[in-house]
PDB file of C-alpha atoms and ligand atoms in Angstrom:
ATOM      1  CA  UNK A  22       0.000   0.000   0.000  1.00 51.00           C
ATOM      2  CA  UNK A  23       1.729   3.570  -0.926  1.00 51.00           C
ATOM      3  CA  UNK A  24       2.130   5.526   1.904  1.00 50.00           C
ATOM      4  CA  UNK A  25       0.440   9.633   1.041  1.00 53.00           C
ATOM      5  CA  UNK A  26       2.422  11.907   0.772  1.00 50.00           C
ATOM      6  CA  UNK A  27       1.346  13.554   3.928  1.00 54.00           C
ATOM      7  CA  UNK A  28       2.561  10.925   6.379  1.00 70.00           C
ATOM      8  CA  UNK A  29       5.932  10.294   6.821  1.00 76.00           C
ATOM      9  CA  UNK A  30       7.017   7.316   8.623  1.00 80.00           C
ATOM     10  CA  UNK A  31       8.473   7.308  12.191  1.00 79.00           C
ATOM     11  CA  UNK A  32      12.501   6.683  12.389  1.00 85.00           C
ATOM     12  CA  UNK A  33      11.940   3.697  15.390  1.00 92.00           C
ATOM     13  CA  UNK A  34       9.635   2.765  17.532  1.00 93.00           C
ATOM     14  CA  UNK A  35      10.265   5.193  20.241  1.00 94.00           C
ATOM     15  CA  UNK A  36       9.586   8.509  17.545  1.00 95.00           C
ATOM     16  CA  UNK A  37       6.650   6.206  16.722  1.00 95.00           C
ATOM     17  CA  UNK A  38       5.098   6.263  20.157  1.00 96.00           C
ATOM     18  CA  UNK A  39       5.858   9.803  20.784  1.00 96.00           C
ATOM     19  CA  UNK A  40       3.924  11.131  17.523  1.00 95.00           C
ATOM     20  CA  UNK A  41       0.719   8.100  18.221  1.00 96.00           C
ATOM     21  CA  UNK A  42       1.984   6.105  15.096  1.00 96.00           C
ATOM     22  CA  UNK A  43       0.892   2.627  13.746  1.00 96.00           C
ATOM     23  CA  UNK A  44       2.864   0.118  15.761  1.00 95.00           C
ATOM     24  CA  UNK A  45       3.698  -1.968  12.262  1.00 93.00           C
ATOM     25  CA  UNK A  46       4.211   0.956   9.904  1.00 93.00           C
ATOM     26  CA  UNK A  47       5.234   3.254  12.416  1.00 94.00           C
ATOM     27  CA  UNK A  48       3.651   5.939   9.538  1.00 94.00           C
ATOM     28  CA  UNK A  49      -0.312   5.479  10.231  1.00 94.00           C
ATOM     29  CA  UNK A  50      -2.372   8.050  12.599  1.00 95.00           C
ATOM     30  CA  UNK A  51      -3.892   6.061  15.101  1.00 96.00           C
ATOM     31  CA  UNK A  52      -6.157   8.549  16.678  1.00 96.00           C
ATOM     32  CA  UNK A  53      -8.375  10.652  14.672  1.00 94.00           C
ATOM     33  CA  UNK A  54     -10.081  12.841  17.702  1.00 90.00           C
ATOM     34  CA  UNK A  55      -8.933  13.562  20.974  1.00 91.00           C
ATOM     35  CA  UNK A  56     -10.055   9.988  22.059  1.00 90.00           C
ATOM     36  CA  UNK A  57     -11.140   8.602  18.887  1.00 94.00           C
ATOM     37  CA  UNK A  58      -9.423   6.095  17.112  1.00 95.00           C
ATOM     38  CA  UNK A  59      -9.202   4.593  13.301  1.00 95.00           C
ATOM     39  CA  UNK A  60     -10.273   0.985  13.200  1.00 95.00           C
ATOM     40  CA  UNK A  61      -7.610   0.278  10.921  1.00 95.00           C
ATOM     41  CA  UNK A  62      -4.132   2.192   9.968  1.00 95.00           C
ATOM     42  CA  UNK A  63      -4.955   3.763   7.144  1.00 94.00           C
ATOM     43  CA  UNK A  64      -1.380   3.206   5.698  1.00 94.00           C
ATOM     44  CA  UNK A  65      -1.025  -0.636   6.076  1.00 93.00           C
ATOM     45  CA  UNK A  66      -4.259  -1.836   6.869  1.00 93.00           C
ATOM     46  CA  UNK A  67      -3.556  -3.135  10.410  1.00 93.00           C
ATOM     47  CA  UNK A  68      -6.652  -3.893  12.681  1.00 94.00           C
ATOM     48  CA  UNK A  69      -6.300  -1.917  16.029  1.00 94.00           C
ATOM     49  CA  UNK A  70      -7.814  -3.868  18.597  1.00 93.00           C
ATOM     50  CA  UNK A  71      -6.682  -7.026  17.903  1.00 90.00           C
ATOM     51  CA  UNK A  72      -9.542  -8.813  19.468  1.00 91.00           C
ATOM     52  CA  UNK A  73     -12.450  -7.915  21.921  1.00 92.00           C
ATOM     53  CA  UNK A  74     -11.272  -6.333  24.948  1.00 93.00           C
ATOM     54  CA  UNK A  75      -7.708  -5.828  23.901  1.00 94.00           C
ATOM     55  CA  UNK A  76      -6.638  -2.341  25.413  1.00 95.00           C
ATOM     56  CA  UNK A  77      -7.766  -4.186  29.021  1.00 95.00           C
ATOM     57  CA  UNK A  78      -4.086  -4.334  29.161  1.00 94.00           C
ATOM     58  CA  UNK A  79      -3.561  -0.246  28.661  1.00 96.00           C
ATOM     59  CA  UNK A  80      -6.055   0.293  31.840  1.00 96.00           C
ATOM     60  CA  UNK A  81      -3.070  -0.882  33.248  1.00 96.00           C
ATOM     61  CA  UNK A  82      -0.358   0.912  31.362  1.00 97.00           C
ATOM     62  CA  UNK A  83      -3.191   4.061  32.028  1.00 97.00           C
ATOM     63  CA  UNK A  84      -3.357   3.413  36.016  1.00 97.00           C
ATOM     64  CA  UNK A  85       1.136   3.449  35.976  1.00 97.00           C
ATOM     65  CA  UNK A  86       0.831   6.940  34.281  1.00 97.00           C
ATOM     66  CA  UNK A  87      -1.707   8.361  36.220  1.00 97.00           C
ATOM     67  CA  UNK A  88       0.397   7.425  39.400  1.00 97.00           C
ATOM     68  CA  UNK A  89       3.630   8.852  38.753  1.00 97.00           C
ATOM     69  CA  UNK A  90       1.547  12.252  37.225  1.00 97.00           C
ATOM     70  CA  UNK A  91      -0.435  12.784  40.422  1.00 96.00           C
ATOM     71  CA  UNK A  92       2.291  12.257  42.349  1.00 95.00           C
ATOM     72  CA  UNK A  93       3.947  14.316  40.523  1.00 97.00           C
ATOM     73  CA  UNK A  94       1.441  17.037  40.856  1.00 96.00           C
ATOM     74  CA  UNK A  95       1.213  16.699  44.665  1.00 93.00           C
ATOM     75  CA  UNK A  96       4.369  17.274  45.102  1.00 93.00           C
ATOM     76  CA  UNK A  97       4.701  20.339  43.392  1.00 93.00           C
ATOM     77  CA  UNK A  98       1.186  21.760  44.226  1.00 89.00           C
ATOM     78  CA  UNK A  99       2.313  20.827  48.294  1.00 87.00           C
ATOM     79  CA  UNK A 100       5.347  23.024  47.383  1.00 88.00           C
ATOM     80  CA  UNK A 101       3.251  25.926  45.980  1.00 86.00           C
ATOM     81  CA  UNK A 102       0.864  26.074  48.828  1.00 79.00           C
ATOM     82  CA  UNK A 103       1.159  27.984  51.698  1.00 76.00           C
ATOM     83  CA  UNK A 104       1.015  25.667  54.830  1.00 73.00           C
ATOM     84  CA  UNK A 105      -0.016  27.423  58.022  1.00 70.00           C
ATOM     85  CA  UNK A 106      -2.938  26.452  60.476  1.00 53.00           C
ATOM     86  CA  UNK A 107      -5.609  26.544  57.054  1.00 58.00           C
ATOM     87  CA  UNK A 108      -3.642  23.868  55.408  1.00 67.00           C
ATOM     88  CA  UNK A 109      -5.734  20.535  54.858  1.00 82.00           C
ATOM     89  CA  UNK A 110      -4.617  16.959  52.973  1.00 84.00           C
ATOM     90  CA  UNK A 111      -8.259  17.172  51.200  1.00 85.00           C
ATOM     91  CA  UNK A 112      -7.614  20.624  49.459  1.00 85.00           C
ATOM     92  CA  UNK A 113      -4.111  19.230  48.151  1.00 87.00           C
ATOM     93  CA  UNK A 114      -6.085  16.162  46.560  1.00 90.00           C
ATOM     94  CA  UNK A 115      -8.241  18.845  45.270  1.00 91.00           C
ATOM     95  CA  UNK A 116      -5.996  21.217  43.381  1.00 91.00           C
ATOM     96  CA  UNK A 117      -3.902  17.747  42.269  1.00 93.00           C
ATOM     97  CA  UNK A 118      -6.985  15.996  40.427  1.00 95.00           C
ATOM     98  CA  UNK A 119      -8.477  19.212  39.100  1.00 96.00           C
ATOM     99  CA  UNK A 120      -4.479  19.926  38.064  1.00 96.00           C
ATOM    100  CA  UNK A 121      -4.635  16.575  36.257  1.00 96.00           C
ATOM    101  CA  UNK A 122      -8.146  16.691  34.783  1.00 97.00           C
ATOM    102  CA  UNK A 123      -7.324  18.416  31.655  1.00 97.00           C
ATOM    103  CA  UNK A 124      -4.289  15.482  31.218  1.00 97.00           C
ATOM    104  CA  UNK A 125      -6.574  12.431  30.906  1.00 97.00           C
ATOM    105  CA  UNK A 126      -6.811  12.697  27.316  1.00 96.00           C
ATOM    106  CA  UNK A 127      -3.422  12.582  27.034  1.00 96.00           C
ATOM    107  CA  UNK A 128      -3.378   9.525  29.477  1.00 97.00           C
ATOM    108  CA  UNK A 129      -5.714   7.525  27.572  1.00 97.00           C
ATOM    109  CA  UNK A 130      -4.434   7.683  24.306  1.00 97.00           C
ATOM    110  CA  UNK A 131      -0.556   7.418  25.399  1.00 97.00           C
ATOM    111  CA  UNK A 132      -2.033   4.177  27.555  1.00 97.00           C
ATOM    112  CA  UNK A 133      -3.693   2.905  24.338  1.00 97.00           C
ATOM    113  CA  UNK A 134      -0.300   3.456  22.328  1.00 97.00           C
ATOM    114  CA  UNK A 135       1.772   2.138  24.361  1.00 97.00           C
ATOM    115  CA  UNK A 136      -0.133  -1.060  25.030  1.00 97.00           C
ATOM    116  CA  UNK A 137      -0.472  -1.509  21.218  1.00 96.00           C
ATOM    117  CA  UNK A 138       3.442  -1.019  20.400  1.00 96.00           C
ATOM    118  CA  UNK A 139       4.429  -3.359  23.554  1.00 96.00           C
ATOM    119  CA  UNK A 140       2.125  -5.953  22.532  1.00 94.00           C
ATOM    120  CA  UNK A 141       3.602  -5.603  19.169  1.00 92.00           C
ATOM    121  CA  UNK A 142       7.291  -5.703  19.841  1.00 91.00           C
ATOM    122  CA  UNK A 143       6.462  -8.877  21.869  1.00 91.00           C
ATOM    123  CA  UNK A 144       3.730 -10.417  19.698  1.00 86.00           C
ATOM    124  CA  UNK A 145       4.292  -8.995  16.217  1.00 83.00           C
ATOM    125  CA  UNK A 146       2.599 -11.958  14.457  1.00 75.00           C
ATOM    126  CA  UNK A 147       3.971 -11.578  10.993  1.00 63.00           C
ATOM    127  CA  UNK A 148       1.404 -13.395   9.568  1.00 58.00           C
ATOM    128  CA  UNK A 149      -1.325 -11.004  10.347  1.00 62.00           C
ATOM    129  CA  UNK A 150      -2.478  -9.381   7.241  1.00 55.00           C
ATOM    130  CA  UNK A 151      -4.310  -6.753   9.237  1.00 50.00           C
ATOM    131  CA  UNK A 152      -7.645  -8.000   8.261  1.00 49.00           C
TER     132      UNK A 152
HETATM  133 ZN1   ZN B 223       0.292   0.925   9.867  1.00 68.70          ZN
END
C-alpha cells in the first residue's frame, strides 16, 4: 500500500510512540479525535484492537501513568501552597486531580499506544495481514 504523501514514517519505535503512530508501519495516525481512534491504519491496513477487549491491558499501562503524574502534581502543588494552620490533605487532593483533569486525554491515548506497540514488539505476528 503507498504511503500519502502527507505521512511520513516514524525513524523507530520510540519517535513512533511519541507522535501516536501505527505500531507496524510506524507511519499510520492512530487517533483521529482527541479519544477517537481509526479501526484500521490507514497506511497498512492493520486492525487496532486485535480482538475484543484488547486495550484491558492499557487500563493498566493508564493506572502506571496516572500514578507517577499525580504524584507528581502533589508534590509540586504541596510546594506551591502555603502551609499554616488553614492547610488541609483534602484541598491538596483537590488542586492535584483538578491539576490533572485536563491530562486524561493525554493519558488515555498514550495508555492505548503504548499497550499496542508493547504488545507488538512482543507479539508482532507476521502473519497477520491486518484484516
Ligand atoms: Zn500501519
Amino acid at each position: 500500500m503507498a504511503v500519502p504523501k502527507t505521512e511520513r514514517p516514524a525513524r523507530n519505535r520510540l519517535a513512533a510512540i511519541l507522535h501516536q503512530l501505527c505500531p507496524r508501519c510506524f507511519t499510520g495516525k492512530v487517533f483521529q479525535g482527541i479519544v477517537d481512534m481509526n479501526e484500521r491504519c490507514l497506511v497498512c491496513g492493520l486492525r487496532f484492537e486485535r480482538e475484543s477487549g484488547y486495550f484491558t491491558g492499557a487500563m493498566y499501562i493508564s493506572y502506571l501513568i496516572s500514578l507517577v503524574l499525580l504524584f507528581a502534581i502533589f508534590g509540586v502543588v504541596w510546594l506551591l501552597l502555603p502551609h499554616d494552620s488553614l492547610f488541609d490533605i483534602g484541598l491538596l487532593c483537590l488542586v492535584s486531580g483538578l491539576v490533572y483533569l485536563p491530562l486524561v486525554p493525554l493519558v488515555f491515548r498514550y495508555s492505548r499506544i503504548l499497550w499496542m506497540h508493547l504488545d507488538r514488539k512482543l507479539d508482532p505476528d507476521v502473519d497477520d495481514p491486518g484484516l
